mmCIF file of C-alpha atoms and ligand atoms in Angstrom:
data_model
loop_
_atom_site.group_PDB
_atom_site.id
_atom_site.type_symbol
_atom_site.label_atom_id
_atom_site.label_comp_id
_atom_site.label_asym_id
_atom_site.label_seq_id
_atom_site.Cartn_x
_atom_site.Cartn_y
_atom_site.Cartn_z
ATOM 1 C CA MET A 182 -39.926 -50.670 -15.223
ATOM 2 C CA ILE A 183 -42.634 -49.580 -13.557
ATOM 3 C CA ALA A 184 -42.695 -45.731 -12.383
ATOM 4 C CA PHE A 185 -45.287 -43.732 -10.419
ATOM 5 C CA LEU A 186 -47.124 -40.428 -12.038
ATOM 6 C CA ASN A 187 -49.301 -38.467 -10.103
ATOM 7 C CA GLY A 188 -51.274 -41.428 -8.481
ATOM 8 C CA ASP A 189 -50.848 -43.891 -11.455
ATOM 9 C CA TYR A 190 -48.055 -47.039 -11.716
ATOM 10 C CA ARG A 191 -47.449 -47.015 -14.891
ATOM 11 C CA PRO A 192 -44.332 -48.295 -17.220
ATOM 12 C CA LEU A 193 -41.417 -45.653 -17.651
ATOM 13 C CA GLU A 194 -41.006 -45.508 -21.389
ATOM 14 C CA SER A 195 -44.776 -44.790 -21.351
ATOM 15 C CA VAL A 196 -44.760 -41.687 -18.517
ATOM 16 C CA CYS A 197 -44.840 -37.980 -20.121
ATOM 17 C CA ILE A 198 -44.930 -35.291 -18.383
ATOM 18 C CA SER A 199 -45.731 -31.828 -19.985
ATOM 19 C CA PRO A 200 -42.776 -29.466 -21.119
ATOM 20 C CA LEU A 201 -44.404 -26.572 -19.014
ATOM 21 C CA ASP A 202 -44.104 -28.539 -15.784
ATOM 22 C CA ARG A 203 -42.372 -26.384 -13.812
ATOM 23 C CA GLY A 204 -39.304 -28.477 -13.190
ATOM 24 C CA PHE A 205 -38.593 -28.826 -16.113
ATOM 25 C CA MET A 206 -38.792 -25.198 -17.094
ATOM 26 C CA PHE A 207 -37.507 -23.566 -13.754
ATOM 27 C CA GLY A 208 -35.499 -26.260 -11.959
ATOM 28 C CA ASP A 209 -38.854 -25.782 -9.510
ATOM 29 C CA GLY A 210 -38.594 -29.430 -7.566
ATOM 30 C CA VAL A 211 -37.387 -31.011 -5.177
ATOM 31 C CA TYR A 212 -36.322 -34.992 -4.940
ATOM 32 C CA GLU A 213 -34.761 -37.896 -3.151
ATOM 33 C CA VAL A 214 -32.758 -40.877 -3.639
ATOM 34 C CA ILE A 215 -33.904 -43.518 -1.075
ATOM 35 C CA PRO A 216 -31.607 -46.930 -0.621
ATOM 36 C CA SER A 217 -33.245 -50.295 -0.514
ATOM 37 C CA TYR A 218 -31.531 -53.516 0.459
ATOM 38 C CA ARG A 219 -33.478 -56.739 -0.421
ATOM 39 C CA GLY A 220 -36.441 -55.074 -0.633
ATOM 40 C CA VAL A 221 -36.328 -53.007 2.703
ATOM 41 C CA LEU A 222 -36.134 -49.338 2.546
ATOM 42 C CA PHE A 223 -33.324 -48.086 4.606
ATOM 43 C CA GLU A 224 -33.790 -44.791 6.830
ATOM 44 C CA VAL A 225 -37.099 -44.200 4.860
ATOM 45 C CA ASP A 226 -38.243 -42.090 7.500
ATOM 46 C CA ALA A 227 -35.181 -39.879 7.888
ATOM 47 C CA HIS A 228 -35.285 -39.385 4.041
ATOM 48 C CA LEU A 229 -39.163 -38.321 4.278
ATOM 49 C CA ASP A 230 -38.811 -35.933 6.768
ATOM 50 C CA ARG A 231 -35.541 -34.484 4.738
ATOM 51 C CA LEU A 232 -38.109 -34.432 1.534
ATOM 52 C CA ARG A 233 -40.832 -32.523 4.207
ATOM 53 C CA ARG A 234 -38.372 -30.135 5.163
ATOM 54 C CA SER A 235 -37.244 -29.699 1.072
ATOM 55 C CA LEU A 236 -40.564 -28.915 0.243
ATOM 56 C CA ALA A 237 -41.322 -26.579 3.239
ATOM 57 C CA ALA A 238 -38.565 -24.406 2.007
ATOM 58 C CA ILE A 239 -39.308 -23.608 -1.294
ATOM 59 C CA ARG A 240 -43.141 -23.534 -0.273
ATOM 60 C CA ILE A 241 -44.834 -26.797 -2.172
ATOM 61 C CA ALA A 242 -47.115 -28.081 0.128
ATOM 62 C CA ASP A 243 -46.346 -31.470 0.782
ATOM 63 C CA PRO A 244 -49.091 -33.820 -1.823
ATOM 64 C CA LEU A 245 -49.277 -36.702 0.291
ATOM 65 C CA THR A 246 -49.315 -37.975 4.045
ATOM 66 C CA GLY A 247 -46.227 -39.447 5.407
ATOM 67 C CA ASP A 248 -48.474 -42.776 5.507
ATOM 68 C CA ALA A 249 -49.505 -42.535 1.497
ATOM 69 C CA TRP A 250 -45.684 -41.765 0.993
ATOM 70 C CA ARG A 251 -44.547 -45.112 2.831
ATOM 71 C CA LYS A 252 -47.398 -47.003 0.975
ATOM 72 C CA MET A 253 -46.514 -45.531 -2.951
ATOM 73 C CA LEU A 254 -42.801 -46.622 -1.848
ATOM 74 C CA GLU A 255 -43.883 -50.042 -1.101
ATOM 75 C CA ARG A 256 -45.731 -50.431 -4.198
ATOM 76 C CA LEU A 257 -43.207 -49.235 -6.292
ATOM 77 C CA LEU A 258 -40.820 -51.733 -4.190
ATOM 78 C CA SER A 259 -42.790 -54.800 -5.175
ATOM 79 C CA LEU A 260 -43.616 -53.539 -8.672
ATOM 80 C CA ASN A 261 -39.851 -53.901 -9.246
ATOM 81 C CA PRO A 262 -38.651 -56.825 -7.763
ATOM 82 C CA GLY A 263 -35.231 -57.055 -7.313
ATOM 83 C CA ALA A 264 -31.720 -56.662 -5.010
ATOM 84 C CA ASP A 265 -30.504 -53.437 -4.082
ATOM 85 C CA ARG A 266 -32.646 -50.621 -5.359
ATOM 86 C CA ALA A 267 -32.808 -46.946 -4.870
ATOM 87 C CA ILE A 268 -36.338 -45.177 -5.465
ATOM 88 C CA TYR A 269 -35.907 -41.598 -6.904
ATOM 89 C CA LEU A 270 -38.526 -39.659 -6.239
ATOM 90 C CA GLN A 271 -39.456 -36.049 -7.454
ATOM 91 C CA VAL A 272 -42.383 -33.122 -6.494
ATOM 92 C CA THR A 273 -42.101 -30.366 -8.754
ATOM 93 C CA ARG A 274 -44.677 -26.991 -8.672
ATOM 94 C CA GLY A 275 -46.248 -28.893 -11.475
ATOM 95 C CA VAL A 276 -47.802 -27.651 -14.863
ATOM 96 C CA ALA A 277 -48.635 -24.288 -15.239
ATOM 97 C CA ALA A 278 -48.607 -21.307 -17.726
ATOM 98 C CA ARG A 279 -44.520 -20.059 -17.658
ATOM 99 C CA ASP A 280 -43.833 -17.508 -15.573
ATOM 100 C CA HIS A 281 -41.559 -16.835 -12.525
ATOM 101 C CA ALA A 282 -44.142 -16.519 -9.584
ATOM 102 C CA PHE A 283 -45.676 -19.510 -8.500
ATOM 103 C CA PRO A 284 -49.147 -20.402 -10.250
ATOM 104 C CA GLN A 285 -52.080 -19.034 -8.359
ATOM 105 C CA THR A 286 -53.305 -23.004 -8.093
ATOM 106 C CA PRO A 287 -50.765 -25.195 -7.924
ATOM 107 C CA SER A 288 -51.024 -28.762 -8.418
ATOM 108 C CA ALA A 289 -47.518 -30.558 -7.442
ATOM 109 C CA THR A 290 -45.775 -33.452 -10.028
ATOM 110 C CA VAL A 291 -45.171 -36.194 -8.193
ATOM 111 C CA PHE A 292 -42.930 -38.666 -10.089
ATOM 112 C CA ALA A 293 -40.846 -41.533 -8.425
ATOM 113 C CA MET A 294 -38.523 -44.167 -11.001
ATOM 114 C CA VAL A 295 -36.705 -47.321 -9.090
ATOM 115 C CA ASN A 296 -33.275 -48.040 -10.303
ATOM 116 C CA PRO A 297 -30.610 -50.598 -9.128
ATOM 117 C CA ILE A 298 -28.028 -49.229 -6.929
ATOM 118 C CA ARG A 299 -24.416 -49.708 -8.451
ATOM 119 C CA PRO A 300 -22.149 -49.308 -5.320
ATOM 120 C CA PRO A 301 -18.315 -49.244 -6.879
ATOM 121 C CA ALA A 302 -16.917 -52.524 -7.416
ATOM 122 C CA PRO A 303 -15.320 -54.026 -4.626
ATOM 123 C CA GLU A 304 -12.090 -53.654 -5.980
ATOM 124 C CA LEU A 305 -12.496 -49.961 -6.608
ATOM 125 C CA ALA A 306 -13.628 -49.272 -2.848
ATOM 126 C CA GLY A 307 -10.792 -51.495 -2.276
ATOM 127 C CA ARG A 308 -8.317 -49.082 -4.052
ATOM 128 C CA GLY A 309 -9.815 -46.150 -3.767
ATOM 129 C CA VAL A 310 -11.306 -43.843 -5.924
ATOM 130 C CA GLY A 311 -9.675 -40.020 -7.147
ATOM 131 C CA ALA A 312 -11.192 -36.760 -6.151
ATOM 132 C CA ILE A 313 -10.501 -33.347 -7.473
ATOM 133 C CA THR A 314 -11.066 -30.082 -5.621
ATOM 134 C CA LEU A 315 -13.412 -27.089 -7.220
ATOM 135 C CA PRO A 316 -14.290 -23.989 -5.783
ATOM 136 C CA ASP A 317 -18.208 -24.287 -4.374
ATOM 137 C CA GLN A 318 -19.897 -21.868 -6.663
ATOM 138 C CA ARG A 319 -23.517 -22.927 -5.876
ATOM 139 C CA TRP A 320 -26.184 -20.841 -4.150
ATOM 140 C CA GLY A 321 -26.716 -20.230 -0.529
ATOM 141 C CA ARG A 322 -28.993 -23.203 0.155
ATOM 142 C CA CYS A 323 -27.592 -26.378 -0.565
ATOM 143 C CA ASP A 324 -29.284 -27.729 2.616
ATOM 144 C CA ILE A 325 -32.418 -27.944 0.215
ATOM 145 C CA LYS A 326 -32.478 -31.350 -2.052
ATOM 146 C CA THR A 327 -33.410 -29.114 -5.511
ATOM 147 C CA VAL A 328 -33.506 -30.890 -8.330
ATOM 148 C CA THR A 329 -31.621 -27.797 -9.917
ATOM 149 C CA LEU A 330 -28.132 -29.423 -9.914
ATOM 150 C CA LEU A 331 -26.286 -27.643 -12.879
ATOM 151 C CA PRO A 332 -23.477 -26.502 -10.819
ATOM 152 C CA ASN A 333 -23.401 -30.239 -9.571
ATOM 153 C CA VAL A 334 -23.385 -31.499 -12.857
ATOM 154 C CA LEU A 335 -20.463 -29.162 -13.939
ATOM 155 C CA ALA A 336 -17.995 -30.061 -11.294
ATOM 156 C CA ARG A 337 -19.224 -33.880 -11.769
ATOM 157 C CA GLN A 338 -18.438 -33.556 -15.182
ATOM 158 C CA GLN A 339 -15.276 -31.865 -14.920
ATOM 159 C CA ALA A 340 -13.952 -34.403 -12.054
ATOM 160 C CA ALA A 341 -15.027 -37.179 -14.662
ATOM 161 C CA GLU A 342 -13.002 -35.737 -17.395
ATOM 162 C CA GLN A 343 -9.958 -35.802 -15.009
ATOM 163 C CA GLY A 344 -10.373 -39.358 -14.293
ATOM 164 C CA ALA A 345 -11.698 -38.455 -10.859
ATOM 165 C CA VAL A 346 -15.298 -39.882 -9.486
ATOM 166 C CA GLU A 347 -16.295 -36.613 -7.307
ATOM 167 C CA ALA A 348 -15.390 -33.299 -6.895
ATOM 168 C CA ILE A 349 -14.997 -31.814 -3.616
ATOM 169 C CA LEU A 350 -15.972 -28.503 -3.363
ATOM 170 C CA LEU A 351 -14.313 -25.229 -1.534
ATOM 171 C CA ARG A 352 -16.042 -22.248 0.009
ATOM 172 C CA GLN A 353 -14.124 -19.486 1.696
ATOM 173 C CA GLY A 354 -10.910 -21.659 2.386
ATOM 174 C CA LYS A 355 -12.969 -24.422 3.797
ATOM 175 C CA VAL A 356 -14.673 -27.921 2.668
ATOM 176 C CA THR A 357 -18.568 -28.021 2.085
ATOM 177 C CA GLU A 358 -19.170 -31.452 0.559
ATOM 178 C CA GLY A 359 -18.755 -33.108 -2.634
ATOM 179 C CA ALA A 360 -20.835 -33.061 -5.778
ATOM 180 C CA ALA A 361 -23.344 -35.274 -5.057
ATOM 181 C CA SER A 362 -21.821 -36.441 -1.645
ATOM 182 C CA ASN A 363 -20.492 -35.351 1.984
ATOM 183 C CA VAL A 364 -17.359 -35.539 2.850
ATOM 184 C CA PHE A 365 -14.870 -36.810 6.055
ATOM 185 C CA VAL A 366 -11.535 -36.427 6.368
ATOM 186 C CA VAL A 367 -9.112 -38.308 9.475
ATOM 187 C CA ARG A 368 -6.180 -36.481 10.490
ATOM 188 C CA ASP A 369 -4.069 -37.534 13.409
ATOM 189 C CA GLY A 370 -6.661 -40.099 14.433
ATOM 190 C CA HIS A 371 -9.723 -37.883 14.739
ATOM 191 C CA VAL A 372 -12.640 -38.461 12.165
ATOM 192 C CA LEU A 373 -13.997 -34.646 11.220
ATOM 193 C CA THR A 374 -16.905 -33.333 8.789
ATOM 194 C CA PRO A 375 -18.145 -30.488 8.286
ATOM 195 C CA PRO A 376 -21.194 -29.583 10.484
ATOM 196 C CA LEU A 377 -24.849 -28.887 9.414
ATOM 197 C CA SER A 378 -25.452 -25.172 7.838
ATOM 198 C CA ASP A 379 -27.330 -23.845 4.458
ATOM 199 C CA ALA A 380 -23.949 -24.560 2.732
ATOM 200 C CA ILE A 381 -24.460 -28.623 2.598
ATOM 201 C CA LEU A 382 -26.786 -31.171 2.339
ATOM 202 C CA PRO A 383 -27.738 -32.937 5.684
ATOM 203 C CA GLY A 384 -27.092 -36.087 4.333
ATOM 204 C CA ILE A 385 -28.836 -39.279 5.679
ATOM 205 C CA THR A 386 -25.571 -41.572 5.164
ATOM 206 C CA ARG A 387 -23.370 -38.543 7.145
ATOM 207 C CA ARG A 388 -25.892 -38.676 9.726
ATOM 208 C CA VAL A 389 -26.274 -42.457 9.786
ATOM 209 C CA LEU A 390 -22.398 -42.865 9.597
ATOM 210 C CA ILE A 391 -21.891 -40.271 12.807
ATOM 211 C CA ASP A 392 -23.978 -42.414 14.678
ATOM 212 C CA VAL A 393 -22.358 -45.875 13.897
ATOM 213 C CA LEU A 394 -18.958 -44.305 14.532
ATOM 214 C CA ARG A 395 -19.756 -43.579 18.233
ATOM 215 C CA GLY A 396 -19.474 -47.285 18.734
ATOM 216 C CA THR A 397 -15.959 -47.626 17.297
ATOM 217 C CA ARG A 398 -12.467 -46.047 18.130
ATOM 218 C CA TRP A 399 -13.079 -43.664 15.469
ATOM 219 C CA PRO A 400 -15.875 -40.842 16.809
ATOM 220 C CA CYS A 401 -16.484 -38.193 14.800
ATOM 221 C CA ASP A 402 -16.384 -34.497 15.433
ATOM 222 C CA GLU A 403 -18.767 -32.054 13.463
ATOM 223 C CA GLN A 404 -16.478 -28.962 12.815
ATOM 224 C CA PRO A 405 -15.143 -26.843 9.966
ATOM 225 C CA VAL A 406 -12.857 -29.006 7.583
ATOM 226 C CA SER A 407 -10.155 -26.436 6.338
ATOM 227 C CA GLU A 408 -8.651 -26.652 3.160
ATOM 228 C CA ASP A 409 -5.026 -27.321 4.480
ATOM 229 C CA GLU A 410 -6.650 -29.441 6.654
ATOM 230 C CA LEU A 411 -8.250 -31.492 3.576
ATOM 231 C CA ARG A 412 -4.977 -31.789 1.553
ATOM 232 C CA GLY A 413 -3.084 -33.064 4.805
ATOM 233 C CA ALA A 414 -5.664 -35.847 5.467
ATOM 234 C CA ASP A 415 -4.657 -39.452 6.353
ATOM 235 C CA GLU A 416 -8.360 -40.396 5.070
ATOM 236 C CA ILE A 417 -10.638 -38.687 2.826
ATOM 237 C CA TRP A 418 -14.198 -40.517 2.619
ATOM 238 C CA LEU A 419 -17.135 -39.703 0.312
ATOM 239 C CA THR A 420 -20.720 -40.855 1.659
ATOM 240 C CA SER A 421 -23.919 -40.769 0.091
ATOM 241 C CA SER A 422 -27.148 -42.900 -0.030
ATOM 242 C CA THR A 423 -25.994 -44.489 -3.290
ATOM 243 C CA LYS A 424 -22.263 -44.733 -3.010
ATOM 244 C CA GLU A 425 -22.239 -45.264 1.206
ATOM 245 C CA LEU A 426 -18.732 -44.591 2.641
ATOM 246 C CA LEU A 427 -16.030 -44.609 -0.615
ATOM 247 C CA PRO A 428 -12.561 -43.893 0.394
ATOM 248 C CA VAL A 429 -10.541 -41.265 -1.886
ATOM 249 C CA THR A 430 -6.960 -42.355 -1.982
ATOM 250 C CA SER A 431 -5.903 -39.459 -4.470
ATOM 251 C CA LEU A 432 -6.910 -35.633 -4.151
ATOM 252 C CA ASP A 433 -5.937 -33.524 -7.366
ATOM 253 C CA GLY A 434 -3.463 -36.635 -8.332
ATOM 254 C CA LYS A 435 -1.755 -36.903 -5.402
ATOM 255 C CA ALA A 436 -2.183 -39.431 -2.714
ATOM 256 C CA VAL A 437 -4.281 -39.014 0.100
ATOM 257 C CA GLY A 438 -2.190 -40.423 3.164
ATOM 258 C CA ASP A 439 -0.659 -43.758 1.829
ATOM 259 C CA GLY A 440 -2.534 -43.842 -1.084
ATOM 260 C CA HIS A 441 -4.418 -46.855 -0.006
ATOM 261 C CA PRO A 442 -7.980 -46.764 2.275
ATOM 262 C CA GLY A 443 -7.398 -46.427 5.724
ATOM 263 C CA GLU A 444 -7.716 -48.226 8.976
ATOM 264 C CA ALA A 445 -10.393 -45.936 9.773
ATOM 265 C CA TRP A 446 -12.391 -46.644 6.551
ATOM 266 C CA HIS A 447 -12.318 -50.539 6.876
ATOM 267 C CA GLU A 448 -13.795 -50.088 10.521
ATOM 268 C CA ALA A 449 -16.462 -47.007 9.566
ATOM 269 C CA LEU A 450 -17.449 -49.545 6.820
ATOM 270 C CA ALA A 451 -17.858 -52.341 8.612
ATOM 271 C CA ALA A 452 -20.126 -50.376 11.107
ATOM 272 C CA TYR A 453 -22.096 -48.787 8.242
ATOM 273 C CA GLN A 454 -22.621 -52.478 6.573
ATOM 274 C CA ARG A 455 -24.303 -53.584 10.365
ATOM 275 C CA VAL A 456 -27.040 -51.168 10.294
ATOM 276 C CA LYS A 457 -28.042 -51.774 7.036
ATOM 277 C CA PRO A 458 -30.991 -54.385 6.664
ATOM 278 C CA ALA A 459 -30.344 -57.701 5.924
ATOM 279 C CA GLY A 460 -33.267 -58.460 4.235
ATOM 280 C CA PRO A 461 -36.596 -59.127 4.743
ATOM 281 C CA SER A 462 -36.690 -61.125 7.505
ATOM 282 C CA ALA A 463 -34.063 -59.362 9.366
HETATM 283 N N1 PLP B 732 -24.561 -34.103 -0.632
HETATM 284 C C1 PLP B 732 -25.207 -33.789 -2.541
HETATM 285 C C2 PLP B 732 -25.151 -31.961 -2.778
HETATM 286 C C3 PLP B 732 -25.676 -34.877 -2.691
HETATM 287 O O1 PLP B 732 -26.413 -34.586 -3.558
HETATM 288 C C4 PLP B 732 -25.863 -35.986 -1.852
HETATM 289 C C5 PLP B 732 -26.782 -37.056 -2.261
HETATM 290 O O2 PLP B 732 -27.268 -37.346 -3.485
HETATM 291 C C6 PLP B 732 -25.366 -36.115 -0.494
HETATM 292 C C7 PLP B 732 -24.718 -35.169 0.043
HETATM 293 C C8 PLP B 732 -25.399 -37.049 0.128
HETATM 294 O O3 PLP B 732 -27.009 -37.672 0.528
HETATM 295 P P1 PLP B 732 -27.256 -38.736 1.189
HETATM 296 O O4 PLP B 732 -26.502 -39.409 2.391
HETATM 297 O O5 PLP B 732 -28.693 -38.633 2.223
HETATM 298 O O6 PLP B 732 -27.710 -39.778 -0.346
#
């Protein structure tokens, strides 16, 4: 696999980053995961906008122009041909003597690599997945897509150890999001998702789904979702760029609704699939 580091394209195995990189030392950086379907990037402008927002929030100057970002992403895809891919890209505050405060003359490290998208097997999505609930122990700026992911890592590991695919996080009696996904619930025919705030990542899949649901029988309201509403939901869905739209059929070991992916999920997934790129000639 060919990766990108600071202007060079080279095999991933030969990419070296200094241990003094502030991403390694402090988790001082941000990232994006951008899906591509049959060689066509999906929602690339939205991902680059969010990257710019994350960089500005942690005060790293954007190292590339919009055009240069897009060219780099396209080149990386062409060097790693294949079907459905996700580009992982990371920008850190760069290499400097270890000191918490910013270096005088920071020089960002820009790294990107390509991974296959492994959406859940159709039978798994068709059956639904398990999730657990956990207290949200993260910081107050979860709207920034920072590489500092330790609480998310621990939550996801706890889910995995309990045979679940995701941990749904609760703060002050309300759902925030999953460890690496946004959360939607369906109750009494209404689709709800927590509103944007500094407690959740503004997921691109979340936004695309809200848009496509407008054209269906299941328009979505962005409003707070209480723990009781989550536990009493007829359906629960998780969204992310690599999971797309996944039905949760068991929560903390109890069936969600009738324990099967629901009618709304089937329609929402079909609507989502229609807006994904069909390929270069689409
Ligand atoms: N929330 C968190 C904490 C995430 O890490 C992610 C994706 O990794 C999401 C939500 C979903 O975001 P997106 O749909 O942009 O992939």
